mmCIF file of C-alpha atoms and ligand atoms in Angstrom:
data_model
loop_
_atom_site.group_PDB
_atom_site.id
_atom_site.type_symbol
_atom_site.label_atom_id
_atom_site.label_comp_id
_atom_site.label_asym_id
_atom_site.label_seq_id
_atom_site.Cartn_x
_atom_site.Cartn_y
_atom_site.Cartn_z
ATOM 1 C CA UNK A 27 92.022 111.248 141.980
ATOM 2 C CA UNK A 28 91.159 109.007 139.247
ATOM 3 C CA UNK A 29 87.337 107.443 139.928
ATOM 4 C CA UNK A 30 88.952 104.027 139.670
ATOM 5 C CA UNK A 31 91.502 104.357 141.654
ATOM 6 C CA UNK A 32 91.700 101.096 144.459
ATOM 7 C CA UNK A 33 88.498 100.278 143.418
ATOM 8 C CA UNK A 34 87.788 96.028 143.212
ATOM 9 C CA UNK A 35 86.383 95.574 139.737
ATOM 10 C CA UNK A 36 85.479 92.521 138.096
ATOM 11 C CA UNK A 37 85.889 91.881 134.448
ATOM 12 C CA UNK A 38 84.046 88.864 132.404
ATOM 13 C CA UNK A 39 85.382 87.968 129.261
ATOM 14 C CA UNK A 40 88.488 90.118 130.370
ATOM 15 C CA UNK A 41 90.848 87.814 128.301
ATOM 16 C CA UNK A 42 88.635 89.242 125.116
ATOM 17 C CA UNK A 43 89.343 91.200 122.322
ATOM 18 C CA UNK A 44 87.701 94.454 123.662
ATOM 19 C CA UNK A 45 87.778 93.158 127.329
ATOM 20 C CA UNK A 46 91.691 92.694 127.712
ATOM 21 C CA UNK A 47 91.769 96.638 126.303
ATOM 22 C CA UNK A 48 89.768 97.555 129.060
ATOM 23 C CA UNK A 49 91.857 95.733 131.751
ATOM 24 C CA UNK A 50 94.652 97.036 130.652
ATOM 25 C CA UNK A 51 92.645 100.889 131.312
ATOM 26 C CA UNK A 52 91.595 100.070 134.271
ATOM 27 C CA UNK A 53 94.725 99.157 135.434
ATOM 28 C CA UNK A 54 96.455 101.661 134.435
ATOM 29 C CA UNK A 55 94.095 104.137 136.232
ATOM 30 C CA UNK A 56 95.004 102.227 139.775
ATOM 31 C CA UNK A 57 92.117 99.654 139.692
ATOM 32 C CA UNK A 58 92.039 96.403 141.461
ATOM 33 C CA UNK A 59 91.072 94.164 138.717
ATOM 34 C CA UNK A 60 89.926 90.726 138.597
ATOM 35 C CA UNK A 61 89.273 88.976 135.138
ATOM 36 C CA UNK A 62 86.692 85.732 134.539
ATOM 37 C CA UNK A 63 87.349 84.036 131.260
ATOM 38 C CA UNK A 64 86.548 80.151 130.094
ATOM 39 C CA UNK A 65 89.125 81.592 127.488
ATOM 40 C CA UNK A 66 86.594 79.731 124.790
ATOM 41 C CA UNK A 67 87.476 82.239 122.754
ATOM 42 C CA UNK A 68 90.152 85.086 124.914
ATOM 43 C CA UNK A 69 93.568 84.429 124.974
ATOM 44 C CA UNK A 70 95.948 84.938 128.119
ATOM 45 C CA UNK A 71 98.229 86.228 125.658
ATOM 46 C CA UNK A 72 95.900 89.301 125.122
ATOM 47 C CA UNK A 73 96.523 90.172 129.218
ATOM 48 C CA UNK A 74 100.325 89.122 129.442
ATOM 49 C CA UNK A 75 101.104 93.205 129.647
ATOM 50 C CA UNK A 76 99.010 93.245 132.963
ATOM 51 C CA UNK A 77 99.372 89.365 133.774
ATOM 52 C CA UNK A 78 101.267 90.547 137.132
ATOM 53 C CA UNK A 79 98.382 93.221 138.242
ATOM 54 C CA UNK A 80 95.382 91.489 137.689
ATOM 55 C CA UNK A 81 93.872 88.025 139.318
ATOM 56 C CA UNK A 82 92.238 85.500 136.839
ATOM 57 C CA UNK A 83 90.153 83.065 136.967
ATOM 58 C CA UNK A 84 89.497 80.509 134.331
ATOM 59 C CA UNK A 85 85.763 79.915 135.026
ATOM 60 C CA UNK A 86 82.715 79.224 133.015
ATOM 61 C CA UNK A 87 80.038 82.026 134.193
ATOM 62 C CA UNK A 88 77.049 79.590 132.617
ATOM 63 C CA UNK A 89 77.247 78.085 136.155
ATOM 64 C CA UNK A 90 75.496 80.225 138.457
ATOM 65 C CA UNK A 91 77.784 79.368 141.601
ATOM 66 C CA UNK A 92 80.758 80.260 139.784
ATOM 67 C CA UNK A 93 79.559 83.619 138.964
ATOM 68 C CA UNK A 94 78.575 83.829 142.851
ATOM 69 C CA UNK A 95 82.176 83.192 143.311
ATOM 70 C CA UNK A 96 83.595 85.832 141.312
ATOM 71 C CA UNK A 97 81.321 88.958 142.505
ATOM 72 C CA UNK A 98 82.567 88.198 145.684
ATOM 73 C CA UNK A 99 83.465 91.552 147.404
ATOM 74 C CA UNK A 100 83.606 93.772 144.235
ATOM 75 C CA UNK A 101 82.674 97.287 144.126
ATOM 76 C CA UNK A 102 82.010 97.063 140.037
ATOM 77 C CA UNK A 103 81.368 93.951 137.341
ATOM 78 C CA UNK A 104 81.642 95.103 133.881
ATOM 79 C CA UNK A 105 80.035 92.043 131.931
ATOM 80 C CA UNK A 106 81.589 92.039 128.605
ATOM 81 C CA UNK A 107 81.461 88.024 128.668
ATOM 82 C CA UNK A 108 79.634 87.179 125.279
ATOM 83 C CA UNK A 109 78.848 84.201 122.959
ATOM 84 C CA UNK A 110 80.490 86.236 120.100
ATOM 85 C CA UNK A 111 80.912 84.945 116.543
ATOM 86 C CA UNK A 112 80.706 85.960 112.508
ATOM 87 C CA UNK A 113 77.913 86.412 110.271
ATOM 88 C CA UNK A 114 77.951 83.028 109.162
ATOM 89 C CA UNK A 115 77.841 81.061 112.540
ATOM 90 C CA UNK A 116 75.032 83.820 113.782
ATOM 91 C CA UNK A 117 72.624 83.006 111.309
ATOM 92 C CA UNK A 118 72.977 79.288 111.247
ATOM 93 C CA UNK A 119 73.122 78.825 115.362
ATOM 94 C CA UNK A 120 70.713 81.380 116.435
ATOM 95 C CA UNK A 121 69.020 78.972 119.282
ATOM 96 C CA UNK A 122 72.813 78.744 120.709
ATOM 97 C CA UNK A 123 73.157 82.578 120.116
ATOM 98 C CA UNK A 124 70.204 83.503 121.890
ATOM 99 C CA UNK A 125 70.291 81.172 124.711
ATOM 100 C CA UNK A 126 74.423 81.403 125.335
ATOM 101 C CA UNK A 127 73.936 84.925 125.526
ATOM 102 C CA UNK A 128 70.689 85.072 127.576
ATOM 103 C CA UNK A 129 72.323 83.043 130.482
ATOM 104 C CA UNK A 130 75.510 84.901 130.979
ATOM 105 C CA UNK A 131 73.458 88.040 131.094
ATOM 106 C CA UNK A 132 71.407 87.101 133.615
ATOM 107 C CA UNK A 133 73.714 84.909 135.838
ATOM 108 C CA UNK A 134 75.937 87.821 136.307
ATOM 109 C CA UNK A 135 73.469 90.597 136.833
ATOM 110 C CA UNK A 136 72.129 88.357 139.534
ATOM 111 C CA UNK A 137 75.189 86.906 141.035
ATOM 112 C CA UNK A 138 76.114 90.812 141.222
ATOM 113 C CA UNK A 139 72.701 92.065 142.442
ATOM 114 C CA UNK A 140 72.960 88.867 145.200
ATOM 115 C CA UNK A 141 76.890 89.688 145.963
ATOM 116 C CA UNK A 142 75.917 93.297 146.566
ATOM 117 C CA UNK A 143 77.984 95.445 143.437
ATOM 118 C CA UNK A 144 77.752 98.964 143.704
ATOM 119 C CA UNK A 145 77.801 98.923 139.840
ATOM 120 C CA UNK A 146 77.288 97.086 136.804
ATOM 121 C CA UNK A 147 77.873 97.455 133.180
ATOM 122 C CA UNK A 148 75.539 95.475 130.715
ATOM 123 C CA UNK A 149 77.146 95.360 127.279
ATOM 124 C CA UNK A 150 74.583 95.528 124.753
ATOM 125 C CA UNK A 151 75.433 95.802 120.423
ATOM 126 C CA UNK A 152 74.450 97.798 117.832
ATOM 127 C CA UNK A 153 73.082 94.131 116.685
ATOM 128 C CA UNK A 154 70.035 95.126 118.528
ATOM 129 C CA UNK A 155 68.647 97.888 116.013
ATOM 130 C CA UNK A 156 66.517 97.314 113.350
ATOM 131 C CA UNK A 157 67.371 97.073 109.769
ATOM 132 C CA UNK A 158 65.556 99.862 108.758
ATOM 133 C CA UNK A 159 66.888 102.148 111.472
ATOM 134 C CA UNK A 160 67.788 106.044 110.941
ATOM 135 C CA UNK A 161 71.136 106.609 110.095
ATOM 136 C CA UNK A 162 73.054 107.441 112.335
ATOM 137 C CA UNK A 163 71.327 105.750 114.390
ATOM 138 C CA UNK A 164 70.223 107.145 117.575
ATOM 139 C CA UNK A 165 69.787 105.016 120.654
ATOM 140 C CA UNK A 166 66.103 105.575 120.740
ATOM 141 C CA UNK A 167 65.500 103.427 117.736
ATOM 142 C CA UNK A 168 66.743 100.335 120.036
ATOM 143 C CA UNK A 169 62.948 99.333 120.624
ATOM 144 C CA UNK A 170 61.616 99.377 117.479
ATOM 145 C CA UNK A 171 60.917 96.490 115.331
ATOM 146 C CA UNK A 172 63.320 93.710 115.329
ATOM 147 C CA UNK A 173 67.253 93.214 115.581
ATOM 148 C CA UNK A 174 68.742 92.292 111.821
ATOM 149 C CA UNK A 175 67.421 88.877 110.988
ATOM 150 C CA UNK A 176 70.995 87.250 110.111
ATOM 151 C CA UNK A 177 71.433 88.181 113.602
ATOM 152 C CA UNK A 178 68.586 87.429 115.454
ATOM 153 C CA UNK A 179 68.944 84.711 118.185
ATOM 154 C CA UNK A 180 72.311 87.344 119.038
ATOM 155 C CA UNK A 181 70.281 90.619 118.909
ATOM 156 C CA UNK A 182 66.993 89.324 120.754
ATOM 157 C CA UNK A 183 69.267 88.085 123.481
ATOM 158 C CA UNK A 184 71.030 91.661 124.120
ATOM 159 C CA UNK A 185 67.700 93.477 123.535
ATOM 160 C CA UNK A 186 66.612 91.068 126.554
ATOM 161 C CA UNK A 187 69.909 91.631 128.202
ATOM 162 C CA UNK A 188 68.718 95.713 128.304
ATOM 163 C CA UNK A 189 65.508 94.961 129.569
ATOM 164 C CA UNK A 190 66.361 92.730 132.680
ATOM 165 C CA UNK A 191 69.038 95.077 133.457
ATOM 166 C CA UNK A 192 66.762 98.031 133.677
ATOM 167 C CA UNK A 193 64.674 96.164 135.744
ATOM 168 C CA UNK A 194 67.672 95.118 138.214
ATOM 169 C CA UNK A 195 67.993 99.233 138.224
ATOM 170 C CA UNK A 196 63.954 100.163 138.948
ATOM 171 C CA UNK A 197 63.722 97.045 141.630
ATOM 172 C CA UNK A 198 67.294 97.330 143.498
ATOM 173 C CA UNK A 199 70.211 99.534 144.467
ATOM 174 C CA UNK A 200 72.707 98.345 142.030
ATOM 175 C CA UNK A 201 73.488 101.364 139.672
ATOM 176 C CA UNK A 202 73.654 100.389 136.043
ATOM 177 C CA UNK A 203 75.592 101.611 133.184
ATOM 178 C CA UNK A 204 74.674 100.522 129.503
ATOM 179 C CA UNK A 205 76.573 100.549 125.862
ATOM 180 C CA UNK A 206 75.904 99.346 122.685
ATOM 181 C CA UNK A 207 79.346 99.366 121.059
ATOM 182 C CA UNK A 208 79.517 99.307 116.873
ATOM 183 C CA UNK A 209 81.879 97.171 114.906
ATOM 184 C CA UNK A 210 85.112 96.905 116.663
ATOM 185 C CA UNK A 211 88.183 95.679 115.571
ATOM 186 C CA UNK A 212 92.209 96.542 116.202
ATOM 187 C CA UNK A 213 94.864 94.110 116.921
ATOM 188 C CA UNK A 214 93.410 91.129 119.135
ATOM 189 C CA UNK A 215 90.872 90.395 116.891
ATOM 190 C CA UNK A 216 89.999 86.861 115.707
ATOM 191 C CA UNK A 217 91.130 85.416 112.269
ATOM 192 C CA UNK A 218 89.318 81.984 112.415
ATOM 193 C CA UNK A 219 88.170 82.252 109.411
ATOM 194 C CA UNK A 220 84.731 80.633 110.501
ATOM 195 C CA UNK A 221 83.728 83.016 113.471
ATOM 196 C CA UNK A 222 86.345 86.312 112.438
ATOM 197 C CA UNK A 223 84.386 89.745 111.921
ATOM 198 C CA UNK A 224 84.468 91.684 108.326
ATOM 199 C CA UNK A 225 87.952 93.233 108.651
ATOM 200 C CA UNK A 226 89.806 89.876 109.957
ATOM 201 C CA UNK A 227 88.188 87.685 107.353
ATOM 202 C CA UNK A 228 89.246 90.337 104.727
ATOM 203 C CA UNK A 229 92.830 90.802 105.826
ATOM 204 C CA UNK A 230 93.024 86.987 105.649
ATOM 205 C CA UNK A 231 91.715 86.480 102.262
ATOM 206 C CA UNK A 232 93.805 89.518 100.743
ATOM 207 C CA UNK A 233 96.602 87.689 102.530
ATOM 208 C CA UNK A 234 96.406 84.304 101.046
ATOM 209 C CA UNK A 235 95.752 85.122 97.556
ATOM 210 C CA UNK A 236 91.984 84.219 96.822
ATOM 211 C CA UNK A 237 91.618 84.929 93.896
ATOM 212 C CA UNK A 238 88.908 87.229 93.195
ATOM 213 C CA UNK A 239 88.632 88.308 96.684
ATOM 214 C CA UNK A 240 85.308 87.011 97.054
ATOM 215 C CA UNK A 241 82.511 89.598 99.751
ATOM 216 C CA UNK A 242 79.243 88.875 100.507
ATOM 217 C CA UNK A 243 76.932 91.468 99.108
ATOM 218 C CA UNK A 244 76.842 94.365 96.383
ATOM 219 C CA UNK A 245 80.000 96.161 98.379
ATOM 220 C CA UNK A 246 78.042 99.471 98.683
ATOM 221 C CA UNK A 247 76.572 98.532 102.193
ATOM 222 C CA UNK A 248 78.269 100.953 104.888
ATOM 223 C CA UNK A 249 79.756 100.202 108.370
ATOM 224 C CA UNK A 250 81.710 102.046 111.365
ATOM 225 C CA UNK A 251 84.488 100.677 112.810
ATOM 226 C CA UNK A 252 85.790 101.316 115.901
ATOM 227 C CA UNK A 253 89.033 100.688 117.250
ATOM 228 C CA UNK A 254 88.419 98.162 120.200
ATOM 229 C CA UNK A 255 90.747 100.368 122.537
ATOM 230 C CA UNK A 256 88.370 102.941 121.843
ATOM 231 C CA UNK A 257 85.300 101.028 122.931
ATOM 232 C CA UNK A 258 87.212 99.959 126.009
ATOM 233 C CA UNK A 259 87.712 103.515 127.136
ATOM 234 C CA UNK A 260 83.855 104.529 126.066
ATOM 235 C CA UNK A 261 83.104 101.551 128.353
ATOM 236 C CA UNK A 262 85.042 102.850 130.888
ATOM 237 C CA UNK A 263 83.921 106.553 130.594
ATOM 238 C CA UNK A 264 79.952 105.638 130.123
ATOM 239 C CA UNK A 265 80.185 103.162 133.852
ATOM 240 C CA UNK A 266 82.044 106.582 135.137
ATOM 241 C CA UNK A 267 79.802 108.943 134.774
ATOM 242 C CA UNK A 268 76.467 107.275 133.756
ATOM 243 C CA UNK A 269 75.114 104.846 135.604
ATOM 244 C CA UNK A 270 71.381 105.424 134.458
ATOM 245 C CA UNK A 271 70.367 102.333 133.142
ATOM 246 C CA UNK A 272 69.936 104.583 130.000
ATOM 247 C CA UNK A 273 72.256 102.947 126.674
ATOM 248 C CA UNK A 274 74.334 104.814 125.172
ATOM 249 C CA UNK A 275 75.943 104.254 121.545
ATOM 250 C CA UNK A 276 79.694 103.479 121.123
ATOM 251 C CA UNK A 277 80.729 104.208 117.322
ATOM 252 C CA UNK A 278 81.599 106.725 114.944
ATOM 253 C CA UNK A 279 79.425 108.822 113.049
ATOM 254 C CA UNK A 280 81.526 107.944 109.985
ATOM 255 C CA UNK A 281 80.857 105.327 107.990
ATOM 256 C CA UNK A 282 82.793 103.351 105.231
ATOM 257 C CA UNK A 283 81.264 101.654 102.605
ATOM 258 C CA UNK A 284 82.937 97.412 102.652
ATOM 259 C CA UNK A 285 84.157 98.652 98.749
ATOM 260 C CA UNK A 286 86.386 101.336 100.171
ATOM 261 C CA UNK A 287 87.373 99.362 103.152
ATOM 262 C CA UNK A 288 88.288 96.573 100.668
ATOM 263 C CA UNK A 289 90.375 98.707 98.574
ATOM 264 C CA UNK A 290 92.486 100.448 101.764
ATOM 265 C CA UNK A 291 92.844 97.305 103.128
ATOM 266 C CA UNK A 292 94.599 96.028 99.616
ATOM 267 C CA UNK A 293 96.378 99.112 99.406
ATOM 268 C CA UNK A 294 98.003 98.694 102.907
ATOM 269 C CA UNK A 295 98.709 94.975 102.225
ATOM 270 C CA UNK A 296 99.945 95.528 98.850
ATOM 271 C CA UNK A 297 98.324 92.755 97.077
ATOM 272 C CA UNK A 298 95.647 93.863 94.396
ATOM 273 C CA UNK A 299 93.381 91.066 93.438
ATOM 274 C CA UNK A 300 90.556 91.533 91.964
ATOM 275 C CA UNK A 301 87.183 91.675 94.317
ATOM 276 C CA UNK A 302 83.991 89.784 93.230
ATOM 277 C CA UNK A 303 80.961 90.882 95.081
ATOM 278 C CA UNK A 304 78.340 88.207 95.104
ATOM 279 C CA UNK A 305 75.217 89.978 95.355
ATOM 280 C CA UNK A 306 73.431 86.324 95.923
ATOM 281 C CA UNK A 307 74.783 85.959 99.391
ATOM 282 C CA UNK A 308 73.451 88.534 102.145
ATOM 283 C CA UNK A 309 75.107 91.709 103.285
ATOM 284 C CA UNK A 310 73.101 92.491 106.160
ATOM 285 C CA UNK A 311 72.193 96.074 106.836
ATOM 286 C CA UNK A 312 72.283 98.567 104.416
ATOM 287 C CA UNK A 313 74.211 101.291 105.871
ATOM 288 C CA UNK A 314 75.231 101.862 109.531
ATOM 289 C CA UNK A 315 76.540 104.480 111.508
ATOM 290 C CA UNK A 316 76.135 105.598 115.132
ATOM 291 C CA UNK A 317 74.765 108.685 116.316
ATOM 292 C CA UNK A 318 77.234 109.304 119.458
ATOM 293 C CA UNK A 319 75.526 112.637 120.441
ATOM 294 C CA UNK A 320 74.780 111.059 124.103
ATOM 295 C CA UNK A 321 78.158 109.607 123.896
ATOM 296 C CA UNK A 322 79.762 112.870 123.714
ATOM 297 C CA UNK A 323 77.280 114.788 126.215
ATOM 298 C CA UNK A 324 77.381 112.056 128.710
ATOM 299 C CA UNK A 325 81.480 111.136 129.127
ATOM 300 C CA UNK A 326 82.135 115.216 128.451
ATOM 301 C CA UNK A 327 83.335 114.822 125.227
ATOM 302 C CA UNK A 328 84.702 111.361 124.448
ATOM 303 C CA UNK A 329 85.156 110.735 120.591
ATOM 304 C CA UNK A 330 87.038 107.448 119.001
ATOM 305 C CA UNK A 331 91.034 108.582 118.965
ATOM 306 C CA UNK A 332 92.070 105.531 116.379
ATOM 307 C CA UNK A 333 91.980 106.467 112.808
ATOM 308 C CA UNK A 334 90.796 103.892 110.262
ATOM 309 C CA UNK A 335 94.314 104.090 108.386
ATOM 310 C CA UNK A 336 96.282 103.956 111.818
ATOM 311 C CA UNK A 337 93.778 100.798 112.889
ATOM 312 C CA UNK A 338 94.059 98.736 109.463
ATOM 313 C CA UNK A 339 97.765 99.199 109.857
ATOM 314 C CA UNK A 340 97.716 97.839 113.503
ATOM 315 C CA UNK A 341 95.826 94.904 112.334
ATOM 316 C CA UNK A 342 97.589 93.823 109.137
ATOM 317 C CA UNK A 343 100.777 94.215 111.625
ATOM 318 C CA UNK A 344 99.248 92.142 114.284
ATOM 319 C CA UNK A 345 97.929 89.502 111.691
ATOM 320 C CA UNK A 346 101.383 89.311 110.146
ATOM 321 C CA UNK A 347 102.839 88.371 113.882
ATOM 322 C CA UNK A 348 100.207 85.727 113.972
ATOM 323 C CA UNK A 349 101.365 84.273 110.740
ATOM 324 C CA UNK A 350 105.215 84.057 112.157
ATOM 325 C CA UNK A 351 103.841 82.561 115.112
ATOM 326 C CA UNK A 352 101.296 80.166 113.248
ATOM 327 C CA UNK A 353 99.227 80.966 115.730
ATOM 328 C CA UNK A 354 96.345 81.000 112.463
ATOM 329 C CA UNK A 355 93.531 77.895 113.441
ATOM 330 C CA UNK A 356 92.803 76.873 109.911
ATOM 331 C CA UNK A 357 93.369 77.752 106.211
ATOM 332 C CA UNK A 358 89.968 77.219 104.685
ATOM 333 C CA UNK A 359 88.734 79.795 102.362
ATOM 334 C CA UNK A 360 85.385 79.787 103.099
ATOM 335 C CA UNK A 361 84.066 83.282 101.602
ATOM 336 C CA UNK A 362 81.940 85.178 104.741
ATOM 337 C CA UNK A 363 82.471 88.079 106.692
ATOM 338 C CA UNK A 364 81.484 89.038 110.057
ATOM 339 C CA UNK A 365 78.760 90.856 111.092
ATOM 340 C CA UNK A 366 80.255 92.838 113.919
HETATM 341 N N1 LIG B 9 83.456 93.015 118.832
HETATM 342 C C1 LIG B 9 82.452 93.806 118.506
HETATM 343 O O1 LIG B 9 82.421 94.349 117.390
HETATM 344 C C2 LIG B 9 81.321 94.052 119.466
HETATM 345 C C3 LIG B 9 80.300 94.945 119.084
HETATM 346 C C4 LIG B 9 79.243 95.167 119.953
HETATM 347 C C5 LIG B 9 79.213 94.565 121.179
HETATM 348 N N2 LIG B 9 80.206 93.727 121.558
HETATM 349 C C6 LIG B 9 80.118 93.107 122.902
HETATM 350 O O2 LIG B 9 81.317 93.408 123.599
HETATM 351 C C7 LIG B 9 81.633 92.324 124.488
HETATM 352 C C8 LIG B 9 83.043 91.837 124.209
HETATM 353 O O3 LIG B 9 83.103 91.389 122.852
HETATM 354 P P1 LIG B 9 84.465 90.965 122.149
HETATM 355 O O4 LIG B 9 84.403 91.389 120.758
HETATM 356 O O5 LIG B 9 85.608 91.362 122.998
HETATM 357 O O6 LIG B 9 84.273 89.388 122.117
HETATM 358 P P2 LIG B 9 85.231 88.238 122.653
HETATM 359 O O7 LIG B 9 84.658 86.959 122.160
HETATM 360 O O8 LIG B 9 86.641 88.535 122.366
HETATM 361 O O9 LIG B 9 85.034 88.364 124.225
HETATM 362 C C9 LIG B 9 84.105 87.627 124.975
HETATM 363 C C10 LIG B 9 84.875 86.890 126.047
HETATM 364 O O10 LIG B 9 83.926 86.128 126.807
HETATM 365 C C11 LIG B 9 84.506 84.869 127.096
HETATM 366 N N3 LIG B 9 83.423 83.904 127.347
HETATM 367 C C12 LIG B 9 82.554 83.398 126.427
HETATM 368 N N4 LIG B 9 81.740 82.501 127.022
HETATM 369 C C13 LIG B 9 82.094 82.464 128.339
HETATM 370 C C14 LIG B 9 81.634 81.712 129.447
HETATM 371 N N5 LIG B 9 80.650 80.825 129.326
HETATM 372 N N6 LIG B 9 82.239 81.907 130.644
HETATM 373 C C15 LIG B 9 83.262 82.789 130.779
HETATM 374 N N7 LIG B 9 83.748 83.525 129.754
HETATM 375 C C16 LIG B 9 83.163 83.361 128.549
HETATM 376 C C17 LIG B 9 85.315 84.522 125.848
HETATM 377 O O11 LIG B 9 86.328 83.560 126.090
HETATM 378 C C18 LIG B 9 85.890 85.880 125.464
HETATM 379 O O12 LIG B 9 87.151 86.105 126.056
HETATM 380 C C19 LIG B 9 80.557 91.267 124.254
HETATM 381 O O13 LIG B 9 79.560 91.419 125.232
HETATM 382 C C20 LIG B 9 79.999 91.603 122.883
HETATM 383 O O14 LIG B 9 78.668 91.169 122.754
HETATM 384 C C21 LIG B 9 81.262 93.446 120.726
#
């Protein structure tokens, strides 16, 4: 019988990208799920396949009491709520970053510590390691020197997040699982032009004809994507089976230089304008990749299913429906990309 099976679990930011994947897992596998979204920036569209299985609440977990509210009788809270943005709005709000963060990290461990949960997942980011980290990049490098500077206030705040949560495990009897997921993206994903994520913004700009295609940085710098469905089921697989307060990557070992990714996403799209990398605006890390060894050993084998071909597709198709729906927010051009 599946692990989840009856079990009351509650879901922040469930009405999020990555979060609405994983209610639609966990329902699937027989849960009894219960989502907590301000929807500042989820969608009830992204839950309307499981809108009849799950309760909702539209609740803003920066209040304390509200948080109290939702823990009630759960057996598991899986805290994926997040201030989550671009690269752009991360570097120029990192006060708001930090602080956003910091408080719906520890309102919800607590409420869930106070409420009595069995068992807890902190969501942490790759954001946290340093810019000079291995690569791939093993968990162990999460201490060392400091999260990326464009993304500071963001990457202090999880590092922080890690910490208290670890200290919830040593002090109480809450059992806690931890992740730090890699770029995700997949259909879902945001294409606000001022807070969308690399692929998004790209997509978007290939779309409406800028002319050059204009990326931050020299091109060459490296990233993995994952497909957010895949994250959802690490997520799922990681609060399973380890619940050690220990944090375990969620990526791919492969990574993609942004040039490539440019070039397949033009390719897909059709539209072949030429790309001018401006080497005066930052491009964050270098290269990144993920070592998932403890992924692997710890779920029993777990690897990302969703290719990067099959996932670009998904999302050019998704963004397309958006377009028919003008469901887009605005049609500036401004010329970032996202950081995660
Ligand atoms: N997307 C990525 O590439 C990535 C990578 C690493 C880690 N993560 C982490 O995964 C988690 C989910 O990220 P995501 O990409 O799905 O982001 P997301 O923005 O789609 O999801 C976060 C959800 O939290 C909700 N939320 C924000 N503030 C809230 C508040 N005050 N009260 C209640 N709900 C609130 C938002 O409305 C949203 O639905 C986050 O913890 C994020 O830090 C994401």
């Amino acid at each position: 019988m599946s692990f989840w099976r009856n079990k009351k679990v509650l879901v922040t930011g469930g009405a999020g990208f990555i979060g609405s994947y994983l209610v639609e897992d966990l329902v699937k596998e027989g849960a009894i799920v219960t989502v907590a979204d301000n929807l500042e920036r989820g969608k009830l569209d992204n839950l309307k396949k499981v809108s009849k299985n799950i309760i909702f609440y539209i609740t803003d977990l920066r209040n304390y009491d509200n948080c109290l509210k939702v823990c009630k009788n759960q057996d598991l809270v899986m805290n994926l709520a997040a201030k989550v943005t671009g690269i752009e709005y991360n570097r120029t709000h990192q006060r708001d970053m930090f602080e956003s963060n910091m408080t719906l990290q520890q309102n919800v461990l607590k409420a869930a510590w106070e409420r009595e949960v069995q068992r807890f997942l902190q969501v942490s980011t790759a954001c946290i390691y340093p810019n000079d980290a291995a690569v791939p990049t093993c968990e162990n490098e999460g201490t060392r020197g400091e999260p990326e500077p464009t993304n500071s206030g963001y990457g202090w705040a999880k590092r922080m997040g890690e910490r208290l949560a670890e200290y919830y495990a040593q002090e109480t009897k809450m059992e806690i699982a931890m992740v730090r997921p890699f770029n995700s993206y997949g259909a879902r994903d945001y294409y606000d032009i001022k807070t969308s994520h690399v692929i998004p913004a790209l997509i978007r700009k290939i779309h409406i004809g800028q002319n050059p295609v204009e990326v931050w940085g020299s091109g060459n710098q490296s990233r993995v994507f994952i497909h957010a469905r895949d994250v959802a089921s690490g997520m799922k697989l990681v609060t399973e089976k380890y619940a050690k307060a220990d944090p375990v990557n969620i990526g791919h070992d492969q990574d993609i230089q942004i040039r490539e990714l440019v070039e397949k996403i033009q390719n897909i799209m059709n539209i072949h304008n030429p790309v001018f990398y401006n080497t005066k605006m930052p491009e964050g890390y270098p290269r990144r990749a993920a070592d998932i060894t403890k992924l692997k050993s710890v779920t029993g084998g777990f690897i990302p299913t969703v290719s990067i071909d099959e996932g670009l597709a998904e999302s050019i198709e998704f963004f397309k429906e958006m377009l028919k729906e003008n469901a887009l927010l605005d049609t500036n051009l401004a010329s970032y990309y996202g950081s995660e």
